[in-house]
Amino acid sequence: MHDVEPRRLLSPDTVLRRRKANSFELATLLCSYLIGNGFAACVVSGYATREIVNNDQRRVACPYVPQEEEEEGKEQDQLCSFLVVHKKCDVVV
């Protein structure tokens, strides 16, 4: 069996000049266009859980909140949701 991923990846400029590319290079070219037009885009190879794709961090412990007090846990969870910065890809190629 051969590798699915290419050994090298040509730049979007080279892909346009050559007019020939593999799927990874074309996906990179598309992301280049999308990022240039203000979209958050990324190339993904393989698979990921729904939480990873949607950047769902509800089950991830917030590092900014002390874990020792249980009574204030609900208030701290609400505070945690404001402290965690969420970055999500608008487009996944």
Short mmCIF file of N, CA and C in Angstrom, two decimals:
data_model
loop_
_atom_site.label_atom_id
_atom_site.label_comp_id
_atom_site.label_asym_id
_atom_site.label_seq_id
_atom_site.Cartn_x
_atom_site.Cartn_y
_atom_site.Cartn_z
N MET A 1 0.82 -1.19 0.00
CA MET A 1 0.00 0.00 0.00
C MET A 1 0.87 1.26 0.00
N HIS A 2 0.41 2.30 -0.61
CA HIS A 2 1.17 3.54 -0.66
C HIS A 2 0.60 4.57 0.32
N ASP A 3 1.42 5.57 0.62
CA ASP A 3 1.00 6.63 1.54
C ASP A 3 -0.11 7.47 0.92
N VAL A 4 -1.04 7.89 1.76
CA VAL A 4 -2.13 8.74 1.30
C VAL A 4 -1.67 10.19 1.22
N GLU A 5 -0.84 10.58 2.17
CA GLU A 5 -0.37 11.97 2.20
C GLU A 5 0.87 12.12 1.32
N PRO A 6 0.99 13.25 0.63
CA PRO A 6 2.15 13.46 -0.24
C PRO A 6 3.42 13.74 0.58
N ARG A 7 4.57 13.48 -0.02
CA ARG A 7 5.84 13.75 0.67
C ARG A 7 6.16 15.24 0.69
N ARG A 8 5.68 15.96 -0.30
CA ARG A 8 5.92 17.41 -0.36
C ARG A 8 4.62 18.10 -0.73
N LEU A 9 4.57 19.39 -0.45
CA LEU A 9 3.37 20.17 -0.73
C LEU A 9 3.81 21.45 -1.44
N LEU A 10 3.35 21.63 -2.66
CA LEU A 10 3.71 22.83 -3.43
C LEU A 10 2.91 24.03 -2.93
N SER A 11 3.48 25.20 -3.08
CA SER A 11 2.79 26.43 -2.65
C SER A 11 1.61 26.72 -3.58
N PRO A 12 0.63 27.48 -3.10
CA PRO A 12 -0.50 27.84 -3.96
C PRO A 12 -0.06 28.57 -5.23
N ASP A 13 0.97 29.39 -5.15
CA ASP A 13 1.47 30.10 -6.33
C ASP A 13 2.00 29.11 -7.37
N THR A 14 2.75 28.12 -6.93
CA THR A 14 3.28 27.11 -7.84
C THR A 14 2.16 26.28 -8.46
N VAL A 15 1.14 25.96 -7.68
CA VAL A 15 -0.01 25.21 -8.19
C VAL A 15 -0.69 25.99 -9.31
N LEU A 16 -0.86 27.30 -9.12
CA LEU A 16 -1.48 28.12 -10.16
C LEU A 16 -0.63 28.17 -11.42
N ARG A 17 0.69 28.28 -11.25
CA ARG A 17 1.57 28.35 -12.41
C ARG A 17 1.61 27.02 -13.17
N ARG A 18 1.67 25.90 -12.44
CA ARG A 18 1.76 24.58 -13.08
C ARG A 18 0.42 24.06 -13.59
N ARG A 19 -0.68 24.52 -12.98
CA ARG A 19 -2.02 24.04 -13.31
C ARG A 19 -2.15 22.52 -13.17
N LYS A 20 -1.43 22.00 -12.19
CA LYS A 20 -1.45 20.57 -11.92
C LYS A 20 -1.12 20.40 -10.44
N ALA A 21 -1.95 19.59 -9.74
CA ALA A 21 -1.72 19.43 -8.30
C ALA A 21 -2.44 18.20 -7.79
N ASN A 22 -2.03 17.77 -6.60
CA ASN A 22 -2.77 16.69 -5.93
C ASN A 22 -3.86 17.31 -5.06
N SER A 23 -4.63 16.47 -4.40
CA SER A 23 -5.78 16.98 -3.63
C SER A 23 -5.35 17.86 -2.46
N PHE A 24 -4.23 17.56 -1.82
CA PHE A 24 -3.76 18.38 -0.71
C PHE A 24 -3.35 19.77 -1.19
N GLU A 25 -2.68 19.83 -2.33
CA GLU A 25 -2.26 21.12 -2.87
C GLU A 25 -3.46 21.95 -3.31
N LEU A 26 -4.47 21.31 -3.90
CA LEU A 26 -5.68 22.04 -4.29
C LEU A 26 -6.45 22.52 -3.06
N ALA A 27 -6.49 21.71 -2.01
CA ALA A 27 -7.15 22.12 -0.77
C ALA A 27 -6.43 23.30 -0.15
N THR A 28 -5.10 23.29 -0.21
CA THR A 28 -4.31 24.41 0.32
C THR A 28 -4.56 25.67 -0.50
N LEU A 29 -4.67 25.53 -1.81
CA LEU A 29 -4.99 26.67 -2.68
C LEU A 29 -6.36 27.24 -2.33
N LEU A 30 -7.35 26.37 -2.16
CA LEU A 30 -8.69 26.83 -1.79
C LEU A 30 -8.67 27.55 -0.44
N CYS A 31 -7.97 26.99 0.52
CA CYS A 31 -7.87 27.66 1.84
C CYS A 31 -7.19 29.00 1.71
N SER A 32 -6.20 29.09 0.86
CA SER A 32 -5.51 30.36 0.63
C SER A 32 -6.48 31.42 0.13
N TYR A 33 -7.35 31.04 -0.82
CA TYR A 33 -8.37 31.96 -1.31
C TYR A 33 -9.35 32.36 -0.20
N LEU A 34 -9.80 31.37 0.56
CA LEU A 34 -10.78 31.64 1.62
C LEU A 34 -10.20 32.53 2.71
N ILE A 35 -8.97 32.25 3.14
CA ILE A 35 -8.33 33.07 4.17
C ILE A 35 -8.12 34.49 3.66
N GLY A 36 -7.74 34.61 2.39
CA GLY A 36 -7.57 35.93 1.79
C GLY A 36 -8.85 36.74 1.74
N ASN A 37 -10.00 36.06 1.75
CA ASN A 37 -11.29 36.74 1.73
C ASN A 37 -11.94 36.83 3.10
N GLY A 38 -11.17 36.57 4.15
CA GLY A 38 -11.66 36.79 5.51
C GLY A 38 -12.31 35.61 6.20
N PHE A 39 -12.29 34.43 5.59
CA PHE A 39 -12.85 33.24 6.23
C PHE A 39 -11.77 32.54 7.04
N ALA A 40 -12.15 31.87 8.11
CA ALA A 40 -11.23 31.00 8.84
C ALA A 40 -11.32 29.63 8.19
N ALA A 41 -10.25 29.20 7.54
CA ALA A 41 -10.27 27.93 6.83
C ALA A 41 -9.03 27.12 7.16
N CYS A 42 -9.15 25.80 7.11
CA CYS A 42 -8.00 24.93 7.36
C CYS A 42 -8.17 23.63 6.58
N VAL A 43 -7.06 23.00 6.28
CA VAL A 43 -7.06 21.71 5.59
C VAL A 43 -6.96 20.63 6.65
N VAL A 44 -7.85 19.65 6.60
CA VAL A 44 -7.85 18.56 7.57
C VAL A 44 -7.66 17.25 6.82
N SER A 45 -6.75 16.43 7.31
CA SER A 45 -6.52 15.10 6.74
C SER A 45 -6.83 14.08 7.81
N GLY A 46 -7.73 13.17 7.52
CA GLY A 46 -8.07 12.15 8.51
C GLY A 46 -9.44 12.39 9.09
N TYR A 47 -9.61 12.05 10.36
CA TYR A 47 -10.91 12.20 11.01
C TYR A 47 -10.71 12.78 12.40
N ALA A 48 -11.77 13.31 12.95
CA ALA A 48 -11.74 13.87 14.30
C ALA A 48 -13.12 13.69 14.93
N THR A 49 -13.16 13.74 16.23
CA THR A 49 -14.44 13.64 16.93
C THR A 49 -15.25 14.91 16.70
N ARG A 50 -16.53 14.83 16.96
CA ARG A 50 -17.40 15.99 16.78
C ARG A 50 -16.95 17.16 17.67
N GLU A 51 -16.46 16.85 18.88
CA GLU A 51 -16.00 17.90 19.80
C GLU A 51 -14.80 18.65 19.22
N ILE A 52 -13.90 17.94 18.58
CA ILE A 52 -12.73 18.58 17.99
C ILE A 52 -13.14 19.45 16.81
N VAL A 53 -13.98 18.94 15.93
CA VAL A 53 -14.41 19.68 14.74
C VAL A 53 -15.14 20.96 15.14
N ASN A 54 -16.02 20.87 16.14
CA ASN A 54 -16.81 22.03 16.58
C ASN A 54 -16.12 22.85 17.66
N ASN A 55 -14.91 22.45 18.06
CA ASN A 55 -14.17 23.11 19.14
C ASN A 55 -15.02 23.20 20.40
N ASP A 56 -15.69 22.11 20.74
CA ASP A 56 -16.54 22.03 21.92
C ASP A 56 -15.66 21.73 23.13
N GLN A 57 -15.47 22.72 23.99
CA GLN A 57 -14.58 22.57 25.14
C GLN A 57 -15.35 22.51 26.45
N ARG A 58 -16.63 22.13 26.39
CA ARG A 58 -17.44 22.08 27.61
C ARG A 58 -16.93 21.06 28.61
N ARG A 59 -16.34 19.98 28.16
CA ARG A 59 -15.86 18.93 29.07
C ARG A 59 -14.39 19.11 29.45
N VAL A 60 -13.76 20.16 28.97
CA VAL A 60 -12.36 20.43 29.29
C VAL A 60 -12.31 21.31 30.53
N ALA A 61 -11.49 20.92 31.50
CA ALA A 61 -11.37 21.70 32.73
C ALA A 61 -10.70 23.04 32.44
N CYS A 62 -11.26 24.09 33.00
CA CYS A 62 -10.72 25.43 32.81
C CYS A 62 -9.49 25.61 33.70
N PRO A 63 -8.33 25.94 33.14
CA PRO A 63 -7.12 26.06 33.96
C PRO A 63 -7.10 27.31 34.83
N TYR A 64 -8.00 28.26 34.62
CA TYR A 64 -7.99 29.52 35.36
C TYR A 64 -8.84 29.49 36.61
N VAL A 65 -9.57 28.40 36.84
CA VAL A 65 -10.46 28.31 37.98
C VAL A 65 -9.92 27.28 38.96
N PRO A 66 -9.75 27.66 40.25
CA PRO A 66 -9.29 26.67 41.23
C PRO A 66 -10.32 25.56 41.40
N GLN A 67 -9.87 24.32 41.55
CA GLN A 67 -10.75 23.16 41.62
C GLN A 67 -11.13 22.77 43.04
N GLU A 68 -10.64 23.47 44.07
CA GLU A 68 -10.83 23.02 45.44
C GLU A 68 -12.21 23.35 46.03
N GLU A 69 -12.89 24.39 45.63
CA GLU A 69 -14.17 24.77 46.21
C GLU A 69 -15.31 24.20 45.39
N GLU A 70 -16.20 23.41 46.04
CA GLU A 70 -17.30 22.77 45.32
C GLU A 70 -18.55 23.63 45.28
N GLU A 71 -18.79 24.46 46.30
CA GLU A 71 -20.00 25.28 46.34
C GLU A 71 -20.04 26.30 45.21
N GLU A 72 -18.90 26.86 44.90
CA GLU A 72 -18.83 27.88 43.86
C GLU A 72 -18.60 27.26 42.49
N GLY A 73 -18.73 25.95 42.39
CA GLY A 73 -18.45 25.25 41.13
C GLY A 73 -19.31 25.73 39.98
N LYS A 74 -20.59 25.95 40.23
CA LYS A 74 -21.48 26.39 39.15
C LYS A 74 -21.12 27.79 38.69
N GLU A 75 -20.83 28.68 39.63
CA GLU A 75 -20.45 30.04 39.27
C GLU A 75 -19.11 30.05 38.54
N GLN A 76 -18.20 29.19 38.97
CA GLN A 76 -16.89 29.12 38.33
C GLN A 76 -17.00 28.57 36.92
N ASP A 77 -17.90 27.61 36.71
CA ASP A 77 -18.10 27.08 35.36
C ASP A 77 -18.60 28.16 34.42
N GLN A 78 -19.48 29.03 34.91
CA GLN A 78 -19.97 30.13 34.09
C GLN A 78 -18.83 31.10 33.80
N LEU A 79 -18.00 31.38 34.80
CA LEU A 79 -16.85 32.26 34.61
C LEU A 79 -15.88 31.64 33.61
N CYS A 80 -15.70 30.34 33.71
CA CYS A 80 -14.77 29.63 32.83
C CYS A 80 -15.18 29.79 31.37
N SER A 81 -16.46 29.74 31.09
CA SER A 81 -16.90 29.84 29.70
C SER A 81 -16.57 31.20 29.11
N PHE A 82 -16.42 32.22 29.95
CA PHE A 82 -16.04 33.53 29.45
C PHE A 82 -14.53 33.67 29.31
N LEU A 83 -13.77 32.91 30.08
CA LEU A 83 -12.32 33.03 30.04
C LEU A 83 -11.68 32.25 28.90
N VAL A 84 -12.30 31.16 28.48
CA VAL A 84 -11.73 30.32 27.43
C VAL A 84 -12.00 30.97 26.08
N VAL A 85 -10.94 31.16 25.31
CA VAL A 85 -11.08 31.75 23.98
C VAL A 85 -11.38 30.63 22.99
N HIS A 86 -12.48 30.77 22.26
CA HIS A 86 -12.88 29.75 21.29
C HIS A 86 -12.51 30.23 19.89
N LYS A 87 -11.77 29.40 19.17
CA LYS A 87 -11.45 29.69 17.77
C LYS A 87 -11.98 28.54 16.95
N LYS A 88 -12.80 28.84 15.98
CA LYS A 88 -13.43 27.79 15.19
C LYS A 88 -13.19 28.06 13.71
N CYS A 89 -12.91 27.02 12.98
CA CYS A 89 -12.78 27.13 11.54
C CYS A 89 -14.17 27.29 10.94
N ASP A 90 -14.36 28.31 10.12
CA ASP A 90 -15.62 28.48 9.41
C ASP A 90 -15.74 27.45 8.29
N VAL A 91 -14.60 27.13 7.68
CA VAL A 91 -14.62 26.22 6.53
C VAL A 91 -13.56 25.16 6.75
N VAL A 92 -13.92 23.91 6.62
CA VAL A 92 -12.98 22.80 6.67
C VAL A 92 -12.98 22.16 5.30
N VAL A 93 -11.82 22.13 4.67
CA VAL A 93 -11.70 21.59 3.32
C VAL A 93 -11.27 20.15 3.39
#
